mmCIF file with all atom_site columns, C-alpha atoms in Angstrom:
data_model
loop_
_atom_site.group_PDB
_atom_site.id
_atom_site.type_symbol
_atom_site.label_atom_id
_atom_site.label_alt_id
_atom_site.label_comp_id
_atom_site.label_asym_id
_atom_site.label_entity_id
_atom_site.label_seq_id
_atom_site.pdbx_PDB_ins_code
_atom_site.Cartn_x
_atom_site.Cartn_y
_atom_site.Cartn_z
_atom_site.occupancy
_atom_site.B_iso_or_equiv
_atom_site.pdbx_formal_charge
_atom_site.auth_seq_id
_atom_site.auth_comp_id
_atom_site.auth_asym_id
_atom_site.auth_atom_id
_atom_site.pdbx_PDB_model_num
ATOM 1   C CA . MET A 1 1   ? -118.114 -172.706 206.917 1.00 81.00 ? 1   MET A CA 1
ATOM 2   C CA . ALA A 1 2   ? -118.131 -169.934 204.537 1.00 92.00 ? 2   ALA A CA 1
ATOM 3   C CA . HIS A 1 3   ? -116.023 -169.462 200.820 1.00 96.00 ? 3   HIS A CA 1
ATOM 4   C CA . PHE A 1 4   ? -114.181 -166.751 201.112 1.00 96.00 ? 4   PHE A CA 1
ATOM 5   C CA . VAL A 1 5   ? -111.567 -164.708 198.695 1.00 97.00 ? 5   VAL A CA 1
ATOM 6   C CA . ILE A 1 6   ? -108.210 -162.932 198.337 1.00 97.00 ? 6   ILE A CA 1
ATOM 7   C CA . MET A 1 7   ? -106.565 -160.623 196.776 1.00 97.00 ? 7   MET A CA 1
ATOM 8   C CA . GLY A 1 8   ? -103.360 -160.543 197.290 1.00 95.00 ? 8   GLY A CA 1
ATOM 9   C CA . CYS A 1 9   ? -101.127 -163.424 197.479 1.00 95.00 ? 9   CYS A CA 1
ATOM 10  C CA . GLY A 1 10  ? -98.119  -161.200 199.253 1.00 91.00 ? 10  GLY A CA 1
ATOM 11  C CA . ARG A 1 11  ? -96.956  -161.793 203.451 1.00 87.00 ? 11  ARG A CA 1
ATOM 12  C CA . VAL A 1 12  ? -100.737 -160.453 205.248 1.00 88.00 ? 12  VAL A CA 1
ATOM 13  C CA . GLY A 1 13  ? -102.459 -162.600 202.036 1.00 92.00 ? 13  GLY A CA 1
ATOM 14  C CA . VAL A 1 14  ? -100.725 -165.290 202.477 1.00 93.00 ? 14  VAL A CA 1
ATOM 15  C CA . THR A 1 15  ? -100.990 -165.658 206.942 1.00 89.00 ? 15  THR A CA 1
ATOM 16  C CA . LEU A 1 16  ? -105.139 -164.983 205.714 1.00 91.00 ? 16  LEU A CA 1
ATOM 17  C CA . ALA A 1 17  ? -105.474 -167.592 203.626 1.00 94.00 ? 17  ALA A CA 1
ATOM 18  C CA . HIS A 1 18  ? -103.786 -169.817 205.660 1.00 93.00 ? 18  HIS A CA 1
ATOM 19  C CA . THR A 1 19  ? -106.202 -169.009 208.489 1.00 90.00 ? 19  THR A CA 1
ATOM 20  C CA . LEU A 1 20  ? -108.960 -169.640 206.980 1.00 93.00 ? 20  LEU A CA 1
ATOM 21  C CA . ASP A 1 21  ? -108.104 -172.993 205.381 1.00 93.00 ? 21  ASP A CA 1
ATOM 22  C CA . ASP A 1 22  ? -106.341 -174.364 209.130 1.00 91.00 ? 22  ASP A CA 1
ATOM 23  C CA . ALA A 1 23  ? -110.117 -173.559 210.504 1.00 89.00 ? 23  ALA A CA 1
ATOM 24  C CA . GLY A 1 24  ? -112.211 -175.871 207.187 1.00 91.00 ? 24  GLY A CA 1
ATOM 25  C CA . HIS A 1 25  ? -113.530 -173.253 205.132 1.00 94.00 ? 25  HIS A CA 1
ATOM 26  C CA . THR A 1 26  ? -112.769 -172.566 201.140 1.00 96.00 ? 26  THR A CA 1
ATOM 27  C CA . VAL A 1 27  ? -110.410 -170.266 200.389 1.00 97.00 ? 27  VAL A CA 1
ATOM 28  C CA . ALA A 1 28  ? -109.298 -168.247 196.509 1.00 97.00 ? 28  ALA A CA 1
ATOM 29  C CA . ILE A 1 29  ? -106.357 -166.549 196.642 1.00 98.00 ? 29  ILE A CA 1
ATOM 30  C CA . ILE A 1 30  ? -106.542 -163.843 193.240 1.00 97.00 ? 30  ILE A CA 1
ATOM 31  C CA . ASP A 1 31  ? -102.772 -162.450 192.216 1.00 97.00 ? 31  ASP A CA 1
ATOM 32  C CA . GLN A 1 32  ? -101.083 -161.423 189.211 1.00 94.00 ? 32  GLN A CA 1
ATOM 33  C CA . ASP A 1 33  ? -98.044  -162.917 189.473 1.00 94.00 ? 33  ASP A CA 1
ATOM 34  C CA . ASP A 1 34  ? -98.075  -166.652 189.401 1.00 94.00 ? 34  ASP A CA 1
ATOM 35  C CA . ARG A 1 35  ? -94.552  -166.703 191.903 1.00 95.00 ? 35  ARG A CA 1
ATOM 36  C CA . ALA A 1 36  ? -96.322  -164.625 194.504 1.00 95.00 ? 36  ALA A CA 1
ATOM 37  C CA . PHE A 1 37  ? -97.806  -168.741 194.837 1.00 96.00 ? 37  PHE A CA 1
ATOM 38  C CA . ARG A 1 38  ? -95.030  -170.212 195.211 1.00 95.00 ? 38  ARG A CA 1
ATOM 39  C CA . ARG A 1 39  ? -95.549  -168.809 199.065 1.00 94.00 ? 39  ARG A CA 1
ATOM 40  C CA . LEU A 1 40  ? -98.504  -170.930 199.800 1.00 95.00 ? 40  LEU A CA 1
ATOM 41  C CA . ARG A 1 41  ? -97.584  -173.279 201.682 1.00 93.00 ? 41  ARG A CA 1
ATOM 42  C CA . ARG A 1 42  ? -97.478  -176.842 199.884 1.00 91.00 ? 42  ARG A CA 1
ATOM 43  C CA . GLY A 1 43  ? -100.147 -178.584 201.634 1.00 91.00 ? 43  GLY A CA 1
ATOM 44  C CA . PHE A 1 44  ? -102.505 -175.460 200.493 1.00 95.00 ? 44  PHE A CA 1
ATOM 45  C CA . SER A 1 45  ? -106.158 -176.921 199.651 1.00 95.00 ? 45  SER A CA 1
ATOM 46  C CA . GLY A 1 46  ? -107.244 -173.752 198.083 1.00 96.00 ? 46  GLY A CA 1
ATOM 47  C CA . GLN A 1 47  ? -107.811 -172.685 194.356 1.00 96.00 ? 47  GLN A CA 1
ATOM 48  C CA . LYS A 1 48  ? -105.013 -170.576 193.271 1.00 97.00 ? 48  LYS A CA 1
ATOM 49  C CA . VAL A 1 49  ? -106.329 -168.080 190.237 1.00 97.00 ? 49  VAL A CA 1
ATOM 50  C CA . SER A 1 50  ? -103.815 -165.224 188.208 1.00 97.00 ? 50  SER A CA 1
ATOM 51  C CA . GLY A 1 51  ? -105.069 -162.228 187.042 1.00 95.00 ? 51  GLY A CA 1
ATOM 52  C CA . VAL A 1 52  ? -105.858 -159.090 188.164 1.00 93.00 ? 52  VAL A CA 1
ATOM 53  C CA . GLY A 1 53  ? -108.282 -158.639 191.675 1.00 91.00 ? 53  GLY A CA 1
ATOM 54  C CA . PHE A 1 54  ? -111.287 -156.318 190.378 1.00 92.00 ? 54  PHE A CA 1
ATOM 55  C CA . ASP A 1 55  ? -111.458 -157.521 187.516 1.00 94.00 ? 55  ASP A CA 1
ATOM 56  C CA . ARG A 1 56  ? -115.207 -159.773 187.210 1.00 93.00 ? 56  ARG A CA 1
ATOM 57  C CA . ASP A 1 57  ? -113.772 -162.432 184.775 1.00 96.00 ? 57  ASP A CA 1
ATOM 58  C CA . THR A 1 58  ? -110.897 -162.976 187.408 1.00 96.00 ? 58  THR A CA 1
ATOM 59  C CA . LEU A 1 59  ? -112.976 -162.736 190.684 1.00 97.00 ? 59  LEU A CA 1
ATOM 60  C CA . GLU A 1 60  ? -115.504 -165.504 188.726 1.00 96.00 ? 60  GLU A CA 1
ATOM 61  C CA . ARG A 1 61  ? -113.455 -168.511 188.593 1.00 97.00 ? 61  ARG A CA 1
ATOM 62  C CA . ALA A 1 62  ? -112.277 -167.208 192.285 1.00 97.00 ? 62  ALA A CA 1
ATOM 63  C CA . ASP A 1 63  ? -116.209 -168.048 192.983 1.00 97.00 ? 63  ASP A CA 1
ATOM 64  C CA . ILE A 1 64  ? -116.540 -164.320 193.998 1.00 97.00 ? 64  ILE A CA 1
ATOM 65  C CA . ALA A 1 65  ? -120.974 -165.356 193.335 1.00 96.00 ? 65  ALA A CA 1
ATOM 66  C CA . ASN A 1 66  ? -121.156 -167.300 196.257 1.00 96.00 ? 66  ASN A CA 1
ATOM 67  C CA . ALA A 1 67  ? -118.394 -165.407 198.646 1.00 96.00 ? 67  ALA A CA 1
ATOM 68  C CA . TYR A 1 68  ? -119.571 -165.250 202.422 1.00 93.00 ? 68  TYR A CA 1
ATOM 69  C CA . ALA A 1 69  ? -116.235 -162.080 202.199 1.00 93.00 ? 69  ALA A CA 1
ATOM 70  C CA . PHE A 1 70  ? -114.153 -160.109 199.941 1.00 95.00 ? 70  PHE A CA 1
ATOM 71  C CA . ALA A 1 71  ? -110.419 -158.712 201.215 1.00 94.00 ? 71  ALA A CA 1
ATOM 72  C CA . ALA A 1 72  ? -108.135 -157.213 199.333 1.00 94.00 ? 72  ALA A CA 1
ATOM 73  C CA . VAL A 1 73  ? -105.149 -156.900 200.423 1.00 92.00 ? 73  VAL A CA 1
ATOM 74  C CA . SER A 1 74  ? -102.690 -156.604 197.478 1.00 91.00 ? 74  SER A CA 1
ATOM 75  C CA . SER A 1 75  ? -99.851  -153.809 197.562 1.00 87.00 ? 75  SER A CA 1
ATOM 76  C CA . GLY A 1 76  ? -101.570 -150.802 195.477 1.00 88.00 ? 76  GLY A CA 1
ATOM 77  C CA . ASP A 1 77  ? -104.432 -148.803 197.803 1.00 86.00 ? 77  ASP A CA 1
ATOM 78  C CA . ASN A 1 78  ? -106.343 -148.375 194.310 1.00 88.00 ? 78  ASN A CA 1
ATOM 79  C CA . SER A 1 79  ? -106.810 -151.937 193.730 1.00 92.00 ? 79  SER A CA 1
ATOM 80  C CA . ASN A 1 80  ? -107.473 -152.331 196.336 1.00 91.00 ? 80  ASN A CA 1
ATOM 81  C CA . ILE A 1 81  ? -110.404 -150.210 197.112 1.00 89.00 ? 81  ILE A CA 1
ATOM 82  C CA . LEU A 1 82  ? -111.607 -150.881 193.333 1.00 91.00 ? 82  LEU A CA 1
ATOM 83  C CA . ALA A 1 83  ? -112.033 -154.233 193.488 1.00 94.00 ? 83  ALA A CA 1
ATOM 84  C CA . THR A 1 84  ? -113.454 -153.750 197.143 1.00 92.00 ? 84  THR A CA 1
ATOM 85  C CA . ARG A 1 85  ? -116.497 -151.887 195.455 1.00 90.00 ? 85  ARG A CA 1
ATOM 86  C CA . VAL A 1 86  ? -117.042 -154.264 192.607 1.00 94.00 ? 86  VAL A CA 1
ATOM 87  C CA . ALA A 1 87  ? -117.372 -157.380 195.616 1.00 94.00 ? 87  ALA A CA 1
ATOM 88  C CA . ARG A 1 88  ? -118.944 -155.092 197.049 1.00 91.00 ? 88  ARG A CA 1
ATOM 89  C CA . GLU A 1 89  ? -121.820 -153.535 194.142 1.00 91.00 ? 89  GLU A CA 1
ATOM 90  C CA . ASN A 1 90  ? -121.001 -156.111 191.997 1.00 94.00 ? 90  ASN A CA 1
ATOM 91  C CA . TYR A 1 91  ? -121.671 -159.549 193.761 1.00 95.00 ? 91  TYR A CA 1
ATOM 92  C CA . HIS A 1 92  ? -123.576 -158.363 197.224 1.00 93.00 ? 92  HIS A CA 1
ATOM 93  C CA . VAL A 1 93  ? -120.850 -159.761 198.631 1.00 93.00 ? 93  VAL A CA 1
ATOM 94  C CA . PRO A 1 94  ? -122.079 -159.153 202.303 1.00 87.00 ? 94  PRO A CA 1
ATOM 95  C CA . HIS A 1 95  ? -118.573 -158.788 204.337 1.00 88.00 ? 95  HIS A CA 1
ATOM 96  C CA . VAL A 1 96  ? -115.333 -156.670 202.512 1.00 89.00 ? 96  VAL A CA 1
ATOM 97  C CA . VAL A 1 97  ? -112.527 -154.897 203.912 1.00 88.00 ? 97  VAL A CA 1
ATOM 98  C CA . ALA A 1 98  ? -109.877 -153.065 202.099 1.00 88.00 ? 98  ALA A CA 1
ATOM 99  C CA . ARG A 1 99  ? -106.184 -153.002 203.116 1.00 86.00 ? 99  ARG A CA 1
ATOM 100 C CA . ILE A 1 100 ? -105.345 -149.140 202.407 1.00 82.00 ? 100 ILE A CA 1
ATOM 101 C CA . TYR A 1 101 ? -101.205 -147.470 203.104 1.00 78.00 ? 101 TYR A CA 1
ATOM 102 C CA . ASP A 1 102 ? -102.260 -143.729 202.419 1.00 75.00 ? 102 ASP A CA 1
ATOM 103 C CA . PRO A 1 103 ? -104.474 -142.586 206.038 1.00 67.00 ? 103 PRO A CA 1
ATOM 104 C CA . GLY A 1 104 ? -106.143 -140.153 203.975 1.00 69.00 ? 104 GLY A CA 1
ATOM 105 C CA . ARG A 1 105 ? -107.730 -141.816 201.516 1.00 72.00 ? 105 ARG A CA 1
ATOM 106 C CA . ALA A 1 106 ? -108.508 -144.504 204.372 1.00 69.00 ? 106 ALA A CA 1
ATOM 107 C CA . GLU A 1 107 ? -111.277 -141.535 206.007 1.00 67.00 ? 107 GLU A CA 1
ATOM 108 C CA . ILE A 1 108 ? -112.367 -140.894 202.124 1.00 71.00 ? 108 ILE A CA 1
ATOM 109 C CA . TYR A 1 109 ? -113.415 -145.028 202.199 1.00 71.00 ? 109 TYR A CA 1
ATOM 110 C CA . GLN A 1 110 ? -114.768 -145.117 206.151 1.00 67.00 ? 110 GLN A CA 1
ATOM 111 C CA . ARG A 1 111 ? -117.371 -142.758 204.291 1.00 67.00 ? 111 ARG A CA 1
ATOM 112 C CA . LEU A 1 112 ? -118.020 -144.700 201.777 1.00 69.00 ? 112 LEU A CA 1
ATOM 113 C CA . GLY A 1 113 ? -118.993 -147.711 203.496 1.00 68.00 ? 113 GLY A CA 1
ATOM 114 C CA . ILE A 1 114 ? -116.039 -149.451 202.994 1.00 72.00 ? 114 ILE A CA 1
ATOM 115 C CA . PRO A 1 115 ? -114.957 -150.562 205.966 1.00 73.00 ? 115 PRO A CA 1
ATOM 116 C CA . THR A 1 116 ? -110.271 -150.087 205.502 1.00 73.00 ? 116 THR A CA 1
ATOM 117 C CA . VAL A 1 117 ? -107.368 -151.338 207.257 1.00 72.00 ? 117 VAL A CA 1
ATOM 118 C CA . ALA A 1 118 ? -104.673 -148.986 207.946 1.00 63.00 ? 118 ALA A CA 1
ATOM 119 C CA . ALA A 1 119 ? -101.434 -149.683 207.361 1.00 56.00 ? 119 ALA A CA 1
ATOM 120 C CA . VAL A 1 120 ? -99.874  -148.060 209.646 1.00 44.00 ? 120 VAL A CA 1
ATOM 121 C CA . ARG A 1 121 ? -102.186 -150.656 212.597 1.00 44.00 ? 121 ARG A CA 1
ATOM 122 C CA . TRP A 1 122 ? -102.628 -153.841 210.260 1.00 45.00 ? 122 TRP A CA 1
ATOM 123 C CA . SER A 1 123 ? -102.142 -156.611 211.758 1.00 54.00 ? 123 SER A CA 1
ATOM 124 C CA . ALA A 1 124 ? -103.959 -159.951 209.351 1.00 62.00 ? 124 ALA A CA 1
ATOM 125 C CA . ASP A 1 125 ? -106.189 -159.914 213.095 1.00 59.00 ? 125 ASP A CA 1
ATOM 126 C CA . GLN A 1 126 ? -107.287 -156.615 212.191 1.00 62.00 ? 126 GLN A CA 1
ATOM 127 C CA . VAL A 1 127 ? -108.801 -158.566 208.537 1.00 68.00 ? 127 VAL A CA 1
ATOM 128 C CA . LEU A 1 128 ? -110.247 -161.558 210.202 1.00 67.00 ? 128 LEU A CA 1
ATOM 129 C CA . ARG A 1 129 ? -112.087 -159.506 212.606 1.00 61.00 ? 129 ARG A CA 1
ATOM 130 C CA . ARG A 1 130 ? -114.178 -158.593 210.076 1.00 64.00 ? 130 ARG A CA 1
ATOM 131 C CA . ILE A 1 131 ? -114.173 -161.792 207.565 1.00 68.00 ? 131 ILE A CA 1
ATOM 132 C CA . LEU A 1 132 ? -114.823 -164.249 209.531 1.00 62.00 ? 132 LEU A CA 1
ATOM 133 C CA . PRO A 1 133 ? -118.458 -165.168 211.258 1.00 53.00 ? 133 PRO A CA 1
ATOM 134 C CA . GLU A 1 134 ? -117.110 -167.240 214.112 1.00 48.00 ? 134 GLU A CA 1
ATOM 135 C CA . GLN A 1 135 ? -114.952 -163.608 215.051 1.00 48.00 ? 135 GLN A CA 1
ATOM 136 C CA . GLY A 1 136 ? -117.935 -161.665 215.707 1.00 49.00 ? 136 GLY A CA 1
ATOM 137 C CA . ILE A 1 137 ? -116.953 -160.172 219.058 1.00 51.00 ? 137 ILE A CA 1
ATOM 138 C CA . ASN A 1 138 ? -113.280 -159.980 219.580 1.00 52.00 ? 138 ASN A CA 1
ATOM 139 C CA . GLY A 1 139 ? -112.459 -158.746 222.976 1.00 52.00 ? 139 GLY A CA 1
ATOM 140 C CA . ASP A 1 140 ? -110.562 -155.950 223.412 1.00 57.00 ? 140 ASP A CA 1
ATOM 141 C CA . PHE A 1 141 ? -110.301 -155.811 227.104 1.00 65.00 ? 141 PHE A CA 1
ATOM 142 C CA . ARG A 1 142 ? -111.442 -158.136 230.464 1.00 63.00 ? 142 ARG A CA 1
ATOM 143 C CA . GLU A 1 143 ? -111.900 -156.699 234.065 1.00 61.00 ? 143 GLU A CA 1
ATOM 144 C CA . ALA A 1 144 ? -110.593 -158.540 236.541 1.00 57.00 ? 144 ALA A CA 1
ATOM 145 C CA . SER A 1 145 ? -113.339 -161.264 237.452 1.00 62.00 ? 145 SER A CA 1
ATOM 146 C CA . GLY A 1 146 ? -112.962 -161.553 233.645 1.00 62.00 ? 146 GLY A CA 1
ATOM 147 C CA . ARG A 1 147 ? -116.604 -161.742 233.661 1.00 77.00 ? 147 ARG A CA 1
ATOM 148 C CA . LEU A 1 148 ? -117.285 -158.178 231.274 1.00 81.00 ? 148 LEU A CA 1
ATOM 149 C CA . ILE A 1 149 ? -115.524 -158.512 228.310 1.00 79.00 ? 149 ILE A CA 1
ATOM 150 C CA . LEU A 1 150 ? -114.708 -155.000 225.861 1.00 82.00 ? 150 LEU A CA 1
ATOM 151 C CA . GLY A 1 151 ? -115.531 -155.489 222.809 1.00 79.00 ? 151 GLY A CA 1
ATOM 152 C CA . GLU A 1 152 ? -115.946 -154.648 218.685 1.00 80.00 ? 152 GLU A CA 1
ATOM 153 C CA . VAL A 1 153 ? -119.075 -155.902 217.535 1.00 82.00 ? 153 VAL A CA 1
ATOM 154 C CA . SER A 1 154 ? -119.833 -156.808 214.204 1.00 80.00 ? 154 SER A CA 1
ATOM 155 C CA . VAL A 1 155 ? -123.359 -156.649 213.060 1.00 85.00 ? 155 VAL A CA 1
ATOM 156 C CA . HIS A 1 156 ? -126.294 -157.246 210.496 1.00 85.00 ? 156 HIS A CA 1
ATOM 157 C CA . ASP A 1 157 ? -126.426 -154.258 207.900 1.00 84.00 ? 157 ASP A CA 1
ATOM 158 C CA . GLN A 1 158 ? -129.935 -153.741 208.456 1.00 89.00 ? 158 GLN A CA 1
ATOM 159 C CA . TRP A 1 159 ? -129.417 -151.933 212.195 1.00 91.00 ? 159 TRP A CA 1
ATOM 160 C CA . TYR A 1 160 ? -127.775 -149.294 210.251 1.00 89.00 ? 160 TYR A CA 1
ATOM 161 C CA . GLY A 1 161 ? -129.982 -146.816 210.785 1.00 91.00 ? 161 GLY A CA 1
ATOM 162 C CA . HIS A 1 162 ? -130.947 -147.990 214.337 1.00 93.00 ? 162 HIS A CA 1
ATOM 163 C CA . THR A 1 163 ? -130.234 -146.346 217.135 1.00 93.00 ? 163 THR A CA 1
ATOM 164 C CA . LEU A 1 164 ? -127.685 -148.017 219.512 1.00 93.00 ? 164 LEU A CA 1
ATOM 165 C CA . ALA A 1 165 ? -130.198 -148.353 222.551 1.00 93.00 ? 165 ALA A CA 1
ATOM 166 C CA . ASP A 1 166 ? -132.139 -150.858 220.167 1.00 92.00 ? 166 ASP A CA 1
ATOM 167 C CA . LEU A 1 167 ? -128.869 -152.699 220.089 1.00 91.00 ? 167 LEU A CA 1
ATOM 168 C CA . GLU A 1 168 ? -128.654 -152.559 223.493 1.00 93.00 ? 168 GLU A CA 1
ATOM 169 C CA . GLU A 1 169 ? -132.090 -153.840 224.402 1.00 93.00 ? 169 GLU A CA 1
ATOM 170 C CA . ALA A 1 170 ? -132.047 -156.442 221.464 1.00 93.00 ? 170 ALA A CA 1
ATOM 171 C CA . SER A 1 171 ? -128.853 -158.152 222.871 1.00 92.00 ? 171 SER A CA 1
ATOM 172 C CA . GLY A 1 172 ? -128.215 -156.929 225.911 1.00 92.00 ? 172 GLY A CA 1
ATOM 173 C CA . ILE A 1 173 ? -125.501 -154.868 225.265 1.00 92.00 ? 173 ILE A CA 1
ATOM 174 C CA . ARG A 1 174 ? -123.924 -152.011 226.797 1.00 93.00 ? 174 ARG A CA 1
ATOM 175 C CA . VAL A 1 175 ? -122.720 -149.307 224.118 1.00 92.00 ? 175 VAL A CA 1
ATOM 176 C CA . ALA A 1 176 ? -119.425 -147.683 225.381 1.00 90.00 ? 176 ALA A CA 1
ATOM 177 C CA . TYR A 1 177 ? -117.786 -145.771 221.632 1.00 91.00 ? 177 TYR A CA 1
ATOM 178 C CA . VAL A 1 178 ? -118.607 -145.514 218.141 1.00 89.00 ? 178 VAL A CA 1
ATOM 179 C CA . THR A 1 179 ? -115.237 -145.680 215.699 1.00 83.00 ? 179 THR A CA 1
ATOM 180 C CA . ARG A 1 180 ? -116.938 -143.112 212.801 1.00 78.00 ? 180 ARG A CA 1
ATOM 181 C CA . PHE A 1 181 ? -114.858 -141.697 209.844 1.00 69.00 ? 181 PHE A CA 1
ATOM 182 C CA . GLY A 1 182 ? -111.617 -143.408 211.866 1.00 66.00 ? 182 GLY A CA 1
ATOM 183 C CA . GLU A 1 183 ? -112.119 -141.772 214.634 1.00 76.00 ? 183 GLU A CA 1
ATOM 184 C CA . GLY A 1 184 ? -113.723 -141.941 218.440 1.00 81.00 ? 184 GLY A CA 1
ATOM 185 C CA . MET A 1 185 ? -117.131 -141.018 219.831 1.00 87.00 ? 185 MET A CA 1
ATOM 186 C CA . ILE A 1 186 ? -118.947 -141.234 222.972 1.00 91.00 ? 186 ILE A CA 1
ATOM 187 C CA . PRO A 1 187 ? -122.626 -141.337 221.491 1.00 89.00 ? 187 PRO A CA 1
ATOM 188 C CA . ALA A 1 188 ? -125.178 -138.950 222.477 1.00 90.00 ? 188 ALA A CA 1
ATOM 189 C CA . PRO A 1 189 ? -128.767 -140.405 223.752 1.00 86.00 ? 189 PRO A CA 1
ATOM 190 C CA . GLY A 1 190 ? -130.861 -141.764 220.907 1.00 91.00 ? 190 GLY A CA 1
ATOM 191 C CA . ALA A 1 191 ? -127.686 -141.874 218.126 1.00 92.00 ? 191 ALA A CA 1
ATOM 192 C CA . ARG A 1 192 ? -128.009 -144.367 215.289 1.00 93.00 ? 192 ARG A CA 1
ATOM 193 C CA . LEU A 1 193 ? -126.211 -146.980 213.598 1.00 91.00 ? 193 LEU A CA 1
ATOM 194 C CA . GLN A 1 194 ? -124.378 -145.578 210.211 1.00 89.00 ? 194 GLN A CA 1
ATOM 195 C CA . GLN A 1 195 ? -122.847 -147.087 207.557 1.00 81.00 ? 195 GLN A CA 1
ATOM 196 C CA . GLY A 1 196 ? -119.278 -147.757 208.404 1.00 78.00 ? 196 GLY A CA 1
ATOM 197 C CA . ASP A 1 197 ? -119.605 -147.082 212.065 1.00 83.00 ? 197 ASP A CA 1
ATOM 198 C CA . VAL A 1 198 ? -117.545 -150.183 213.706 1.00 82.00 ? 198 VAL A CA 1
ATOM 199 C CA . LEU A 1 199 ? -119.317 -150.544 218.018 1.00 85.00 ? 199 LEU A CA 1
ATOM 200 C CA . HIS A 1 200 ? -117.447 -151.014 220.840 1.00 86.00 ? 200 HIS A CA 1
ATOM 201 C CA . ALA A 1 201 ? -119.415 -152.630 223.788 1.00 88.00 ? 201 ALA A CA 1
ATOM 202 C CA . MET A 1 202 ? -119.030 -153.844 227.270 1.00 89.00 ? 202 MET A CA 1
ATOM 203 C CA . MET A 1 203 ? -120.474 -157.079 227.568 1.00 86.00 ? 203 MET A CA 1
ATOM 204 C CA . ALA A 1 204 ? -120.300 -160.513 229.739 1.00 85.00 ? 204 ALA A CA 1
ATOM 205 C CA . VAL A 1 205 ? -118.123 -163.161 228.562 1.00 77.00 ? 205 VAL A CA 1
ATOM 206 C CA . ALA A 1 206 ? -120.667 -166.067 229.375 1.00 80.00 ? 206 ALA A CA 1
ATOM 207 C CA . ALA A 1 207 ? -123.381 -164.078 226.745 1.00 84.00 ? 207 ALA A CA 1
ATOM 208 C CA . THR A 1 208 ? -121.075 -163.195 223.511 1.00 79.00 ? 208 THR A CA 1
ATOM 209 C CA . GLY A 1 209 ? -122.044 -166.550 221.624 1.00 78.00 ? 209 GLY A CA 1
ATOM 210 C CA . GLU A 1 210 ? -125.953 -165.112 221.883 1.00 86.00 ? 210 GLU A CA 1
ATOM 211 C CA . ILE A 1 211 ? -125.223 -161.342 221.207 1.00 86.00 ? 211 ILE A CA 1
ATOM 212 C CA . ASP A 1 212 ? -122.727 -162.299 218.092 1.00 81.00 ? 212 ASP A CA 1
ATOM 213 C CA . ARG A 1 213 ? -126.387 -164.487 216.455 1.00 83.00 ? 213 ARG A CA 1
ATOM 214 C CA . ILE A 1 214 ? -128.411 -161.951 217.698 1.00 89.00 ? 214 ILE A CA 1
ATOM 215 C CA . LEU A 1 215 ? -126.601 -158.933 215.668 1.00 87.00 ? 215 LEU A CA 1
ATOM 216 C CA . SER A 1 216 ? -125.504 -161.285 213.250 1.00 83.00 ? 216 SER A CA 1
ATOM 217 C CA . LYS A 1 217 ? -129.218 -161.603 211.884 1.00 86.00 ? 217 LYS A CA 1
ATOM 218 C CA . ALA A 1 218 ? -131.489 -159.041 210.688 1.00 88.00 ? 218 ALA A CA 1
ATOM 219 C CA . PRO A 1 219 ? -133.545 -156.878 213.520 1.00 88.00 ? 219 PRO A CA 1
ATOM 220 C CA . ALA A 1 220 ? -136.821 -159.090 214.023 1.00 79.00 ? 220 ALA A CA 1
ATOM 221 C CA . THR A 1 221 ? -139.885 -157.130 212.507 1.00 70.00 ? 221 THR A CA 1
ATOM 222 C CA . HIS A 1 222 ? -142.469 -155.633 215.052 1.00 52.00 ? 222 HIS A CA 1
ATOM 223 C CA . ASP A 1 223 ? -146.394 -156.303 213.670 1.00 47.00 ? 223 ASP A CA 1
ATOM 224 C CA . PRO A 1 224 ? -148.574 -154.162 214.780 1.00 44.00 ? 224 PRO A CA 1
ATOM 225 C CA . ASP A 1 225 ? -150.776 -156.737 215.146 1.00 49.00 ? 225 ASP A CA 1
ATOM 226 C CA . ASP A 1 226 ? -149.356 -159.179 217.256 1.00 46.00 ? 226 ASP A CA 1
ATOM 227 C CA . GLU A 1 227 ? -149.350 -156.590 219.960 1.00 46.00 ? 227 GLU A CA 1
ATOM 228 C CA . GLU A 1 228 ? -153.178 -157.344 222.790 1.00 45.00 ? 228 GLU A CA 1
ATOM 229 C CA . ILE A 1 229 ? -155.935 -155.022 222.658 1.00 41.00 ? 229 ILE A CA 1
ATOM 230 C CA . GLN A 1 230 ? -156.684 -153.382 225.903 1.00 40.00 ? 230 GLN A CA 1
#
């Protein structure tokens, strides 16, 4: 089980908090207005933290230092992106996502390597794809036999800079396309994965667990001393 910190106790924040709480994770939800916590159900077992979501004292009361993921889903673009940057750059939270209303801003933040979800295509499910450890692969399409799936694949940060061919060889996936700066692109031969890229790949349904296990870890390092001398 992991610890999650959510900024914003609106409709989306409440949905995320309840979903994560139901899954057995620990959750801290932050909001400036104490009245917002009334939206949480009576049996919610998570922590309610009053304060500004990008304030360090507030984040530390929410145990940000031990967070697996941070989701900023308040109603303010500036607050969301600032809080997300603080979580990533000051507390090194491995998985972050910011809700952004302005599509133009969303593209800029994608260039900075900060995953964003634009309100125009918003759903709590899209945030869960990016922050839940068991949601490393989310299927978008299955072929008729049900044996193959086209899905969005999450990778460990240390895969950035590696070629897509390296990822395919290590995991057995076939990269279909990459979303970069908010736009889909078919990768050219020798293309490398960049910070902020969203990877979409075809894979066998039966292998998704193993694929997620491989790509959620840093790539194996190659030791020349292990090579057999001919």
